[in-house]
Short mmCIF file of N, CA and C in Angstrom, two decimals:
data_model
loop_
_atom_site.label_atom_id
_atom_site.label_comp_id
_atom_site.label_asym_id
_atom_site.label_seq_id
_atom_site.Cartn_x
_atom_site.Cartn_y
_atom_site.Cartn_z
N UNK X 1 -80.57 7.85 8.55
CA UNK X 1 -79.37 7.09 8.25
C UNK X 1 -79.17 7.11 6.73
N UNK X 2 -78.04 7.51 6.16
CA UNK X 2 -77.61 7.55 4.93
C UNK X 2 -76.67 6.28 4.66
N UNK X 3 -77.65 5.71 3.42
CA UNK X 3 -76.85 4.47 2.91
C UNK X 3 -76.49 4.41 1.44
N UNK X 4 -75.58 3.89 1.29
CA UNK X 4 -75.36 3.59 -0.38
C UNK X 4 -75.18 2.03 -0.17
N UNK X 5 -75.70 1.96 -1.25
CA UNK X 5 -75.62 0.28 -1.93
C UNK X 5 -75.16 0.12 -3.33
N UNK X 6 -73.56 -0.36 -2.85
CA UNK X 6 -73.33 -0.74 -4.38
C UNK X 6 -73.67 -1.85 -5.05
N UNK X 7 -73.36 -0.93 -6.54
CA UNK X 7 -74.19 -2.06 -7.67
C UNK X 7 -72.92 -2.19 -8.50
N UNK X 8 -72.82 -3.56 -9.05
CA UNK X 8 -72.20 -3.54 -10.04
C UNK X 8 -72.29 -4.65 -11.05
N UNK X 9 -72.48 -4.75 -12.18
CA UNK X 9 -73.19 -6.25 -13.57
C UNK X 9 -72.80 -7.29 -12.49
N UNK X 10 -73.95 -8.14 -12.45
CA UNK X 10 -74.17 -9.55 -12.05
C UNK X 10 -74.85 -9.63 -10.46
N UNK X 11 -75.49 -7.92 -10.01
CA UNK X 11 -75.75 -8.24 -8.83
C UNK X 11 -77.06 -9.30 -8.32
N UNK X 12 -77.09 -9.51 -7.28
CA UNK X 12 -78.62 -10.47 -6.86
C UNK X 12 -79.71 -9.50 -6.40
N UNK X 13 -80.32 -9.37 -7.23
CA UNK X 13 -81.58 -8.24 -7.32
C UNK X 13 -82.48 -8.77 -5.34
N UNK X 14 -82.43 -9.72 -5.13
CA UNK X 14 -83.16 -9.51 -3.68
C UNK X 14 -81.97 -9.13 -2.77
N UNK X 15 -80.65 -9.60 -2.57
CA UNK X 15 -79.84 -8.72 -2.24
C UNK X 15 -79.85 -7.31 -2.05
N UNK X 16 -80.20 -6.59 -3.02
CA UNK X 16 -80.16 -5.48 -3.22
C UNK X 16 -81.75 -4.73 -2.71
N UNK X 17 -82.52 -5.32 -2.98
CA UNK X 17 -84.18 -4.26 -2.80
C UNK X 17 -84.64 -5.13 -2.21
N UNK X 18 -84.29 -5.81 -1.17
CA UNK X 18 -84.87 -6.42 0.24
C UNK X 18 -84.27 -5.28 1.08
N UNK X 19 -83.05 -4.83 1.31
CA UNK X 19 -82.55 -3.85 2.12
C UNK X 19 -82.95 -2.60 1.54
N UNK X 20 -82.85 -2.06 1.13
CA UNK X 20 -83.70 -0.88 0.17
C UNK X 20 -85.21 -0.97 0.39
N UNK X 21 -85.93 -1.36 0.43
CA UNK X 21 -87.05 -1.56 0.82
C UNK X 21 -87.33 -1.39 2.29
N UNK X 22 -86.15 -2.49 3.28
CA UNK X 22 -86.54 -2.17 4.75
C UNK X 22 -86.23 -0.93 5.50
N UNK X 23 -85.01 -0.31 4.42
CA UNK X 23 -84.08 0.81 5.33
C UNK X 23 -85.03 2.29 4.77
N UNK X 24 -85.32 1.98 3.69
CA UNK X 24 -86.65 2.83 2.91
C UNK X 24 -87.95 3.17 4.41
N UNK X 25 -88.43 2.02 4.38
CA UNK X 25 -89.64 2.39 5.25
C UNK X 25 -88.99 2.49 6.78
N UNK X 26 -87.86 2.25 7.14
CA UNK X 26 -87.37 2.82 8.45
C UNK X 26 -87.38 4.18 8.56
N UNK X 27 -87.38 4.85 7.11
CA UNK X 27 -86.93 6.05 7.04
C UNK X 27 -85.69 6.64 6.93
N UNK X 28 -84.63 5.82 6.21
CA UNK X 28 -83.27 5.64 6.22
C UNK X 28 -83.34 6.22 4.25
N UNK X 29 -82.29 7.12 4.33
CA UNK X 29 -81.97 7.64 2.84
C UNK X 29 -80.99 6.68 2.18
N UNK X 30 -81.92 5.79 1.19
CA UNK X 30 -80.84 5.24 0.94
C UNK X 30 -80.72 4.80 -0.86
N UNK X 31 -79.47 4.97 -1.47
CA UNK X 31 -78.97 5.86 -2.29
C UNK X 31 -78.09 4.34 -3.56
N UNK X 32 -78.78 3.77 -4.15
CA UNK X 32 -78.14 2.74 -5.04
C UNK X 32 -76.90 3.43 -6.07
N UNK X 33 -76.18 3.11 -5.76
CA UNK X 33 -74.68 3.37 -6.71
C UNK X 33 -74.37 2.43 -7.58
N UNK X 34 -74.46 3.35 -8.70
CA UNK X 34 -73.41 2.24 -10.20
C UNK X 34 -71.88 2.35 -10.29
N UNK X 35 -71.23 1.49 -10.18
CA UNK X 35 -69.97 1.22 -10.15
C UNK X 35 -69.48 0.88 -11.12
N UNK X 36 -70.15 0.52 -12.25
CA UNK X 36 -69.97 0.59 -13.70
C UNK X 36 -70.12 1.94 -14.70
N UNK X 37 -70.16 2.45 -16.26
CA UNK X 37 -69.71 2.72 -16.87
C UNK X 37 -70.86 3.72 -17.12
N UNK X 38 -71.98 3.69 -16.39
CA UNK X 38 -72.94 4.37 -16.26
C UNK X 38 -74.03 3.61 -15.11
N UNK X 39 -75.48 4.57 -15.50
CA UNK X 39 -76.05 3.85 -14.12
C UNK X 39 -76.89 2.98 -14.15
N UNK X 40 -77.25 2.08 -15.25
CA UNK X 40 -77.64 1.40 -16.00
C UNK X 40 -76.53 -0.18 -15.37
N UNK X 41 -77.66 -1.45 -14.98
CA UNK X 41 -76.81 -2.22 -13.97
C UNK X 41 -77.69 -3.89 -14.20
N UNK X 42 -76.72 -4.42 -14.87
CA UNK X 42 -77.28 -5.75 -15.06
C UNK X 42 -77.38 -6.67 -13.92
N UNK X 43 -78.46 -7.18 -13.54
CA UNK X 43 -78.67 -8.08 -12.11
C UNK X 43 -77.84 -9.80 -12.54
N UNK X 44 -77.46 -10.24 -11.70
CA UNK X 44 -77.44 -11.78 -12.24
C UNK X 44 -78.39 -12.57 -12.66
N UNK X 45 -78.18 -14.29 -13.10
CA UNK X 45 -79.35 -14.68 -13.13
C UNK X 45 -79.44 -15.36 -14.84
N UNK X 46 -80.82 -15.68 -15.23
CA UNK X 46 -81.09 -15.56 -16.88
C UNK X 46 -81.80 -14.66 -16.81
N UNK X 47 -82.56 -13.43 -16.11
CA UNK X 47 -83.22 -12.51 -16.52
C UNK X 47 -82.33 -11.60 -16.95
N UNK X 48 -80.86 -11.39 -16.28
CA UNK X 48 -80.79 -10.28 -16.37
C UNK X 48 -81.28 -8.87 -16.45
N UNK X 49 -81.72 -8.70 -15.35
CA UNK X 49 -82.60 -6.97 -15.27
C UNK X 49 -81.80 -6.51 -15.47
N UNK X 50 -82.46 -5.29 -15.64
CA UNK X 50 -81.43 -3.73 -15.62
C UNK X 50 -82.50 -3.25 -15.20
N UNK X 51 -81.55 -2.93 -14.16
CA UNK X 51 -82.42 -1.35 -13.61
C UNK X 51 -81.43 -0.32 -13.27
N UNK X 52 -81.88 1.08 -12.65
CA UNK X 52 -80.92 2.23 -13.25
C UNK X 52 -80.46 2.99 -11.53
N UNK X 53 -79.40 3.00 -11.81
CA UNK X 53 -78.87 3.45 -10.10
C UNK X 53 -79.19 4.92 -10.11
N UNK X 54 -79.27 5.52 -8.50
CA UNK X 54 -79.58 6.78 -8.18
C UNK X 54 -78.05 7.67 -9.02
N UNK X 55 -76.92 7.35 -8.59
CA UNK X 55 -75.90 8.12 -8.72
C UNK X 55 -74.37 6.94 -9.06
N UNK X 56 -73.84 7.25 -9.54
CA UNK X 56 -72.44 7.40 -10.16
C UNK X 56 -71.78 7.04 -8.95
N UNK X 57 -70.92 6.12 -9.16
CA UNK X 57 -70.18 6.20 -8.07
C UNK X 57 -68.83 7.16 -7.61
N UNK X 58 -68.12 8.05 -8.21
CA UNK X 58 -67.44 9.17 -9.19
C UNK X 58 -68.17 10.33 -8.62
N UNK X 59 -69.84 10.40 -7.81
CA UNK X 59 -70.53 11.24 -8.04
C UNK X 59 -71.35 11.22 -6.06
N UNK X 60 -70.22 10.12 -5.69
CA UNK X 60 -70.87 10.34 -3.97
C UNK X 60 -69.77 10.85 -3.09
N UNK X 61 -70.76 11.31 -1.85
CA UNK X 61 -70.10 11.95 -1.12
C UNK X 61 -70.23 10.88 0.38
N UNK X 62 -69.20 9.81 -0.06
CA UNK X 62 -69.18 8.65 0.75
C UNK X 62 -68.71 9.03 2.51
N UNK X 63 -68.19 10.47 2.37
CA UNK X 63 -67.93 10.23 3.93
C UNK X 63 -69.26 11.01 4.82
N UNK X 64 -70.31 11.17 4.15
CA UNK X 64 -71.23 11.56 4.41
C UNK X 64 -72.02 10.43 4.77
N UNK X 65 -71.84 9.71 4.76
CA UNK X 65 -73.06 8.24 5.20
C UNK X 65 -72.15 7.37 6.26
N UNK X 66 -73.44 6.91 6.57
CA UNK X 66 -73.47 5.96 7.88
C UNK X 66 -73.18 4.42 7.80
N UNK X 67 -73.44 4.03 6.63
CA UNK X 67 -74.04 2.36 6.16
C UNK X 67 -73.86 2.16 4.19
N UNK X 68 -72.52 1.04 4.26
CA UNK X 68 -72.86 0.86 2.71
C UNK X 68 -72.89 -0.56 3.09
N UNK X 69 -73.54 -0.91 1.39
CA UNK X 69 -73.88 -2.90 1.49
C UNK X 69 -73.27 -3.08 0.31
N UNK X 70 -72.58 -4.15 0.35
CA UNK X 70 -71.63 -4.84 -0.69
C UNK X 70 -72.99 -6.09 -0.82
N UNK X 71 -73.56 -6.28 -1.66
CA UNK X 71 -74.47 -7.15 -2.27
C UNK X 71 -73.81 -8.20 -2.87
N UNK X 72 -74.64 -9.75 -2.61
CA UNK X 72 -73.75 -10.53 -3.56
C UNK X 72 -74.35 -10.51 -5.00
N UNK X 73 -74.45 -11.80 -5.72
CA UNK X 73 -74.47 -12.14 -6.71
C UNK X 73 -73.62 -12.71 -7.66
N UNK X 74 -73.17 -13.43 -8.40
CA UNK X 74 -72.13 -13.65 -9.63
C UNK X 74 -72.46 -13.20 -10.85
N UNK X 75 -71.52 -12.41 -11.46
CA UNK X 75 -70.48 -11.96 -10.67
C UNK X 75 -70.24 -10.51 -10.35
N UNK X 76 -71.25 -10.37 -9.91
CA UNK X 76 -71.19 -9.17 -9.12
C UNK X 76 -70.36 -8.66 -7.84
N UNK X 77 -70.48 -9.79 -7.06
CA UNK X 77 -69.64 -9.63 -6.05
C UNK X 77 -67.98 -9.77 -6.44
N UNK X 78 -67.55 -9.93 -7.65
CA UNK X 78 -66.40 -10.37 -7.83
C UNK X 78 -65.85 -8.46 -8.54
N UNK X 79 -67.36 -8.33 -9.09
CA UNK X 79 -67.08 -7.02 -9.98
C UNK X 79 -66.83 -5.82 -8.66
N UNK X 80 -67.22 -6.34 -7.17
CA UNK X 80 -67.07 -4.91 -6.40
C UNK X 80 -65.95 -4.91 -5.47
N UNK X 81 -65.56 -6.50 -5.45
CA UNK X 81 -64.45 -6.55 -4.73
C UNK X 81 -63.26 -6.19 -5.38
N UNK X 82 -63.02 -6.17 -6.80
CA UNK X 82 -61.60 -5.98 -7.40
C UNK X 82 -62.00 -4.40 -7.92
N UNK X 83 -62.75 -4.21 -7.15
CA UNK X 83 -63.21 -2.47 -7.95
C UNK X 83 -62.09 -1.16 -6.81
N UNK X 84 -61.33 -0.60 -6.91
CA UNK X 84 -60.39 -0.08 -6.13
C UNK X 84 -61.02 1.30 -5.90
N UNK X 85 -61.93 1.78 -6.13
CA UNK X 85 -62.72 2.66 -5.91
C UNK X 85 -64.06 2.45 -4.02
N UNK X 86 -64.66 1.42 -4.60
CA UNK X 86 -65.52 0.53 -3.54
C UNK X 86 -64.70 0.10 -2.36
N UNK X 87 -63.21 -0.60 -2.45
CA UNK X 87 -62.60 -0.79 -1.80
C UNK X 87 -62.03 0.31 -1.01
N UNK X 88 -61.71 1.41 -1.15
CA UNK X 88 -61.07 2.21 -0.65
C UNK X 88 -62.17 2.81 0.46
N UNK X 89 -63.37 3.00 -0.31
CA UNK X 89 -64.37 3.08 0.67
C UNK X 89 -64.95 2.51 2.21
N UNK X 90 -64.93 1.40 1.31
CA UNK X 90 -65.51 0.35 2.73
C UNK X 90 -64.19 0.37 3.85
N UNK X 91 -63.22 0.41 3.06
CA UNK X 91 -61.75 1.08 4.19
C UNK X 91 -61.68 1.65 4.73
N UNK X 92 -62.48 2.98 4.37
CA UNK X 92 -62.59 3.93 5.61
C UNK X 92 -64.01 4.11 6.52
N UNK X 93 -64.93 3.27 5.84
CA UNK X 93 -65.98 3.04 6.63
C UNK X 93 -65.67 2.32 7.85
N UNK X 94 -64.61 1.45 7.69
CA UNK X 94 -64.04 0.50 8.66
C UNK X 94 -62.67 1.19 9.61
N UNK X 95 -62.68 1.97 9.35
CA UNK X 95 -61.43 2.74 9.61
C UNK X 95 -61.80 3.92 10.64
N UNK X 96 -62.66 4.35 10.06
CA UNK X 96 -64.16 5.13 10.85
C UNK X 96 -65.05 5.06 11.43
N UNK X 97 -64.97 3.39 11.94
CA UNK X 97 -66.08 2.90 12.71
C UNK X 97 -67.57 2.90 12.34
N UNK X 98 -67.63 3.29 10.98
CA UNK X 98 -68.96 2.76 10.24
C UNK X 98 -69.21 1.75 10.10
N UNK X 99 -70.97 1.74 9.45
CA UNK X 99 -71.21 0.41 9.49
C UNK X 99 -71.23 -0.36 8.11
N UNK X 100 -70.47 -1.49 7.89
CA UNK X 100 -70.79 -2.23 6.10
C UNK X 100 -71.35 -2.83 6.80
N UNK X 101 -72.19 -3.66 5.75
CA UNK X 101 -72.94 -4.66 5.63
C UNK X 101 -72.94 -5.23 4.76
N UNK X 102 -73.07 -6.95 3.96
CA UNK X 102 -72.66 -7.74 2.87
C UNK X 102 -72.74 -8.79 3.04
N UNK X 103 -73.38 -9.67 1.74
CA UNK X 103 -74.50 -10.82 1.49
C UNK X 103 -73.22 -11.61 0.69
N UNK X 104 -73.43 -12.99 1.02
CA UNK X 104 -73.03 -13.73 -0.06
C UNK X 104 -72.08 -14.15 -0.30
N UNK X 105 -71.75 -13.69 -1.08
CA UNK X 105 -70.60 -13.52 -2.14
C UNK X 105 -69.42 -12.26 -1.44
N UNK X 106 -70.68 -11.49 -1.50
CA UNK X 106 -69.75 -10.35 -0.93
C UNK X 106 -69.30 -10.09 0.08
N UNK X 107 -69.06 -10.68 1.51
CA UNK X 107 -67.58 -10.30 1.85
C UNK X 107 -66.45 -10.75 1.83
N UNK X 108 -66.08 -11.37 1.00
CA UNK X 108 -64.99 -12.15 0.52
C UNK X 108 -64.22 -10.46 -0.18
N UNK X 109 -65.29 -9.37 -0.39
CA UNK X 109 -64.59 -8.16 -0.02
C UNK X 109 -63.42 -7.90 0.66
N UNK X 110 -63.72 -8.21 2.24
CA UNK X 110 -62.99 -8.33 3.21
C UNK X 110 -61.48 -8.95 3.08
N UNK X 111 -62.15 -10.19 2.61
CA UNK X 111 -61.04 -11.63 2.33
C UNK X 111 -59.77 -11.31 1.56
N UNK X 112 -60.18 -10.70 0.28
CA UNK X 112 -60.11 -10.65 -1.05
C UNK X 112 -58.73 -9.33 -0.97
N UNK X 113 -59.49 -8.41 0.18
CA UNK X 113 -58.39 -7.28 -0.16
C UNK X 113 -57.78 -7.11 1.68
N UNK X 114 -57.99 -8.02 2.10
CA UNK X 114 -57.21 -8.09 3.44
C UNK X 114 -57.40 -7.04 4.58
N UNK X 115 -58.79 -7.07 4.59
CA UNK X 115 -59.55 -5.86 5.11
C UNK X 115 -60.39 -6.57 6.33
N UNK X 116 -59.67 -5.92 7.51
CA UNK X 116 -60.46 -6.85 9.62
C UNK X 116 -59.95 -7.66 9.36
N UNK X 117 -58.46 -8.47 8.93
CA UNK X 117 -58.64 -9.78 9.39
C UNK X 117 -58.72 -10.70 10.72
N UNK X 118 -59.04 -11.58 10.82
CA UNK X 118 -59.40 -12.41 12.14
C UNK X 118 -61.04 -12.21 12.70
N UNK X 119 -61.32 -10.76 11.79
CA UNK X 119 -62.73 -10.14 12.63
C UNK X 119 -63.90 -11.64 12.19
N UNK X 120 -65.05 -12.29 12.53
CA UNK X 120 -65.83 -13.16 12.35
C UNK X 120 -66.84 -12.73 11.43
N UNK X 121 -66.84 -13.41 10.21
CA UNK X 121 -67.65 -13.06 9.41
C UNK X 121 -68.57 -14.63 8.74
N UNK X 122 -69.69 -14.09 8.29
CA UNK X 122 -70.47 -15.22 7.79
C UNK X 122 -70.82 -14.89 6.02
N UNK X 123 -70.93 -15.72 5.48
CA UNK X 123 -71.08 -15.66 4.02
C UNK X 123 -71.58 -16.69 3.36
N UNK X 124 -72.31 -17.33 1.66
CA UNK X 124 -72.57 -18.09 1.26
C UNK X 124 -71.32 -18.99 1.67
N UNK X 125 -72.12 -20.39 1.29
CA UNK X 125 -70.50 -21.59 1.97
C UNK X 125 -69.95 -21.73 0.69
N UNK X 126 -70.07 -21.38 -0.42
CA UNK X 126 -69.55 -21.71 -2.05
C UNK X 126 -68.35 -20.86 -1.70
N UNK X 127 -68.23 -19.45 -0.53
CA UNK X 127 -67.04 -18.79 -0.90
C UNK X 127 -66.55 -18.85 0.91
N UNK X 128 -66.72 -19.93 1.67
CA UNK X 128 -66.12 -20.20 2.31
C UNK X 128 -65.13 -20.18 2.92
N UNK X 129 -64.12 -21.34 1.90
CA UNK X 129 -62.25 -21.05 2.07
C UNK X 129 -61.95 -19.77 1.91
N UNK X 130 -62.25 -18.79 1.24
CA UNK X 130 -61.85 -17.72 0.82
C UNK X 130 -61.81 -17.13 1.99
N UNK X 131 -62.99 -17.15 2.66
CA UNK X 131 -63.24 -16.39 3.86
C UNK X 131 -62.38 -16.46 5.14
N UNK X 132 -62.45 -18.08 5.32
CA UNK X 132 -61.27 -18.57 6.09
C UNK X 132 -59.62 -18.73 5.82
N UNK X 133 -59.71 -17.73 4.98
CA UNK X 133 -57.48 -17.64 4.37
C UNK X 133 -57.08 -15.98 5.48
N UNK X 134 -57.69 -15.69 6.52
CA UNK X 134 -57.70 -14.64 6.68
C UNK X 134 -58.50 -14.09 8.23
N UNK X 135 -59.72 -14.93 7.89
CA UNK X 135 -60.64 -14.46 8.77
C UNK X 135 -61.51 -15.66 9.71
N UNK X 136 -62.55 -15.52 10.32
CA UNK X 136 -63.11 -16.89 11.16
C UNK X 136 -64.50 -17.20 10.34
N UNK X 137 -64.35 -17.97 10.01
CA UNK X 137 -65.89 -18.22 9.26
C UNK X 137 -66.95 -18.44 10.28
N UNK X 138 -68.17 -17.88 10.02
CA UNK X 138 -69.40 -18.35 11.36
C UNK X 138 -70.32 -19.12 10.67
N UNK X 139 -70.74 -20.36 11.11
CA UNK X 139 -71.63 -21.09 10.12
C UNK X 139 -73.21 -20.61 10.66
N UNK X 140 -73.83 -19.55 10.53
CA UNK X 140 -74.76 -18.95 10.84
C UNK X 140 -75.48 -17.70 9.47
N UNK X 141 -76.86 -18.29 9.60
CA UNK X 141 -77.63 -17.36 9.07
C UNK X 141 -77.06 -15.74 9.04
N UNK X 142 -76.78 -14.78 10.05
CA UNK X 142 -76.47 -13.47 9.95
C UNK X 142 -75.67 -13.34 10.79
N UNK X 143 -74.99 -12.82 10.93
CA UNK X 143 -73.80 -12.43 11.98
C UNK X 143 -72.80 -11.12 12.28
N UNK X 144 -73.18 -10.13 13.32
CA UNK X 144 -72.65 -9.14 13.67
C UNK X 144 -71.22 -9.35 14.55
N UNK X 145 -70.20 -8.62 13.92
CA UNK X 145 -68.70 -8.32 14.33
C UNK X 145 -68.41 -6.95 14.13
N UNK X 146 -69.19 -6.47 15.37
CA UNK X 146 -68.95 -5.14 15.87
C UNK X 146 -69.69 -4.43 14.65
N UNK X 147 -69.43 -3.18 13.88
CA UNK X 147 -70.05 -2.69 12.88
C UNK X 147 -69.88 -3.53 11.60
N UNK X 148 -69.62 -4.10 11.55
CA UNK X 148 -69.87 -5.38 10.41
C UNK X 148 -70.65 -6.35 10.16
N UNK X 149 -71.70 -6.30 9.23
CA UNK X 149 -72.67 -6.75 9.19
C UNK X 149 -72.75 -7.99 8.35
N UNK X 150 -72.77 -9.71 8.39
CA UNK X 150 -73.17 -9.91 6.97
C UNK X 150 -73.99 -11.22 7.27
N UNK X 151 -74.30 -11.56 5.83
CA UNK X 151 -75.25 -12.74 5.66
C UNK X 151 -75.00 -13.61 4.82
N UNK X 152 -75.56 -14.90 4.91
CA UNK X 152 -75.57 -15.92 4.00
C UNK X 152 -75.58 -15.86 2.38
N UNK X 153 -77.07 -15.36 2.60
CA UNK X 153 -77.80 -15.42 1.05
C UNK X 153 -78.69 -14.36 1.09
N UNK X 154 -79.46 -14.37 0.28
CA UNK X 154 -81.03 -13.76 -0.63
C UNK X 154 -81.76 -13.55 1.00
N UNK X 155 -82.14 -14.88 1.50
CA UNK X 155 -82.77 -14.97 2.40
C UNK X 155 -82.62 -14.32 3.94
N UNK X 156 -81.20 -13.74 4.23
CA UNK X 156 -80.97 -13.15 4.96
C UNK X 156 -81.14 -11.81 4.65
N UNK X 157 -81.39 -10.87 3.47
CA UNK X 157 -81.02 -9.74 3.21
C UNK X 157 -82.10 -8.92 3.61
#
């Protein structure tokens, strides 16, 4: 299974390499994307990490994969939802009956650019309303709507 996981300044570092880690030892290829200005990618937080993405986003061959994850974080998730590049993507992942998947913050993705509405999605409760201007909020830990994958928090990822 070929995955990309976008990255973009302010992501939530367990967001991101909790799934990378599990889809890793499944044996799943899976492929961190910078969506910023290089591949060099500030995490949220006061640590602010940086750590350095596989590839460019400019530089994938997105209809080649099976599975991308919109990660939350602040404001990361704000940096991938208004990103018209990422968006266009997960559009045709959805369009194509692929699978997203997205923590947090992030599917307000969905919300944000009017993408499945009505489909049932779950997310942190801080971005809640957002979720519900559009779509059904699920007050649940993780929650599958058909190939759509998402979660709460950190702790679901």
């Amino acid at each position: 299974m070929k995955t990309y996981v976008f990255l973009a300044d302010g992501f939530e570092p367990l967001e991101v390499f909790a799934p990378v880690d599990v889809l890793k030892r499944c044996g799943a290829e899976v492929i961190m994307v910078s969506t910023g200005k290089d591949l060099f990618v500030a995490s949220s937080g006061s640590q602010k990490n940086i750590i350095k993405a596989d590839v460019m986003l400019s530089d994938i061959d997105y209809k080649t994969a099976d599975l991308v994850i919109v990660p939350g974080g602040y404001p990361g998730y704000i940096n991938l939802r208004e990103n018209k590049e990422v968006v266009d993507i997960v559009k045709y992942f959805l369009d194509n009956d692929k699978y997203v998947a997205s923590i947090c913050g992030g599917p307000t993705i969905f919300s944000y650019n009017n993408l499945v509405n009505g489909t049932k999605l779950t997310a942190h409760s801080a971005v809640r309303e957002e979720i519900e201007k559009n779509h059904i909020y699920v007050d649940v830990p993780t929650h599958i709507d058909g190939k759509i994958i998402t979660g709460i928090g950190a702790g679901q990822a």
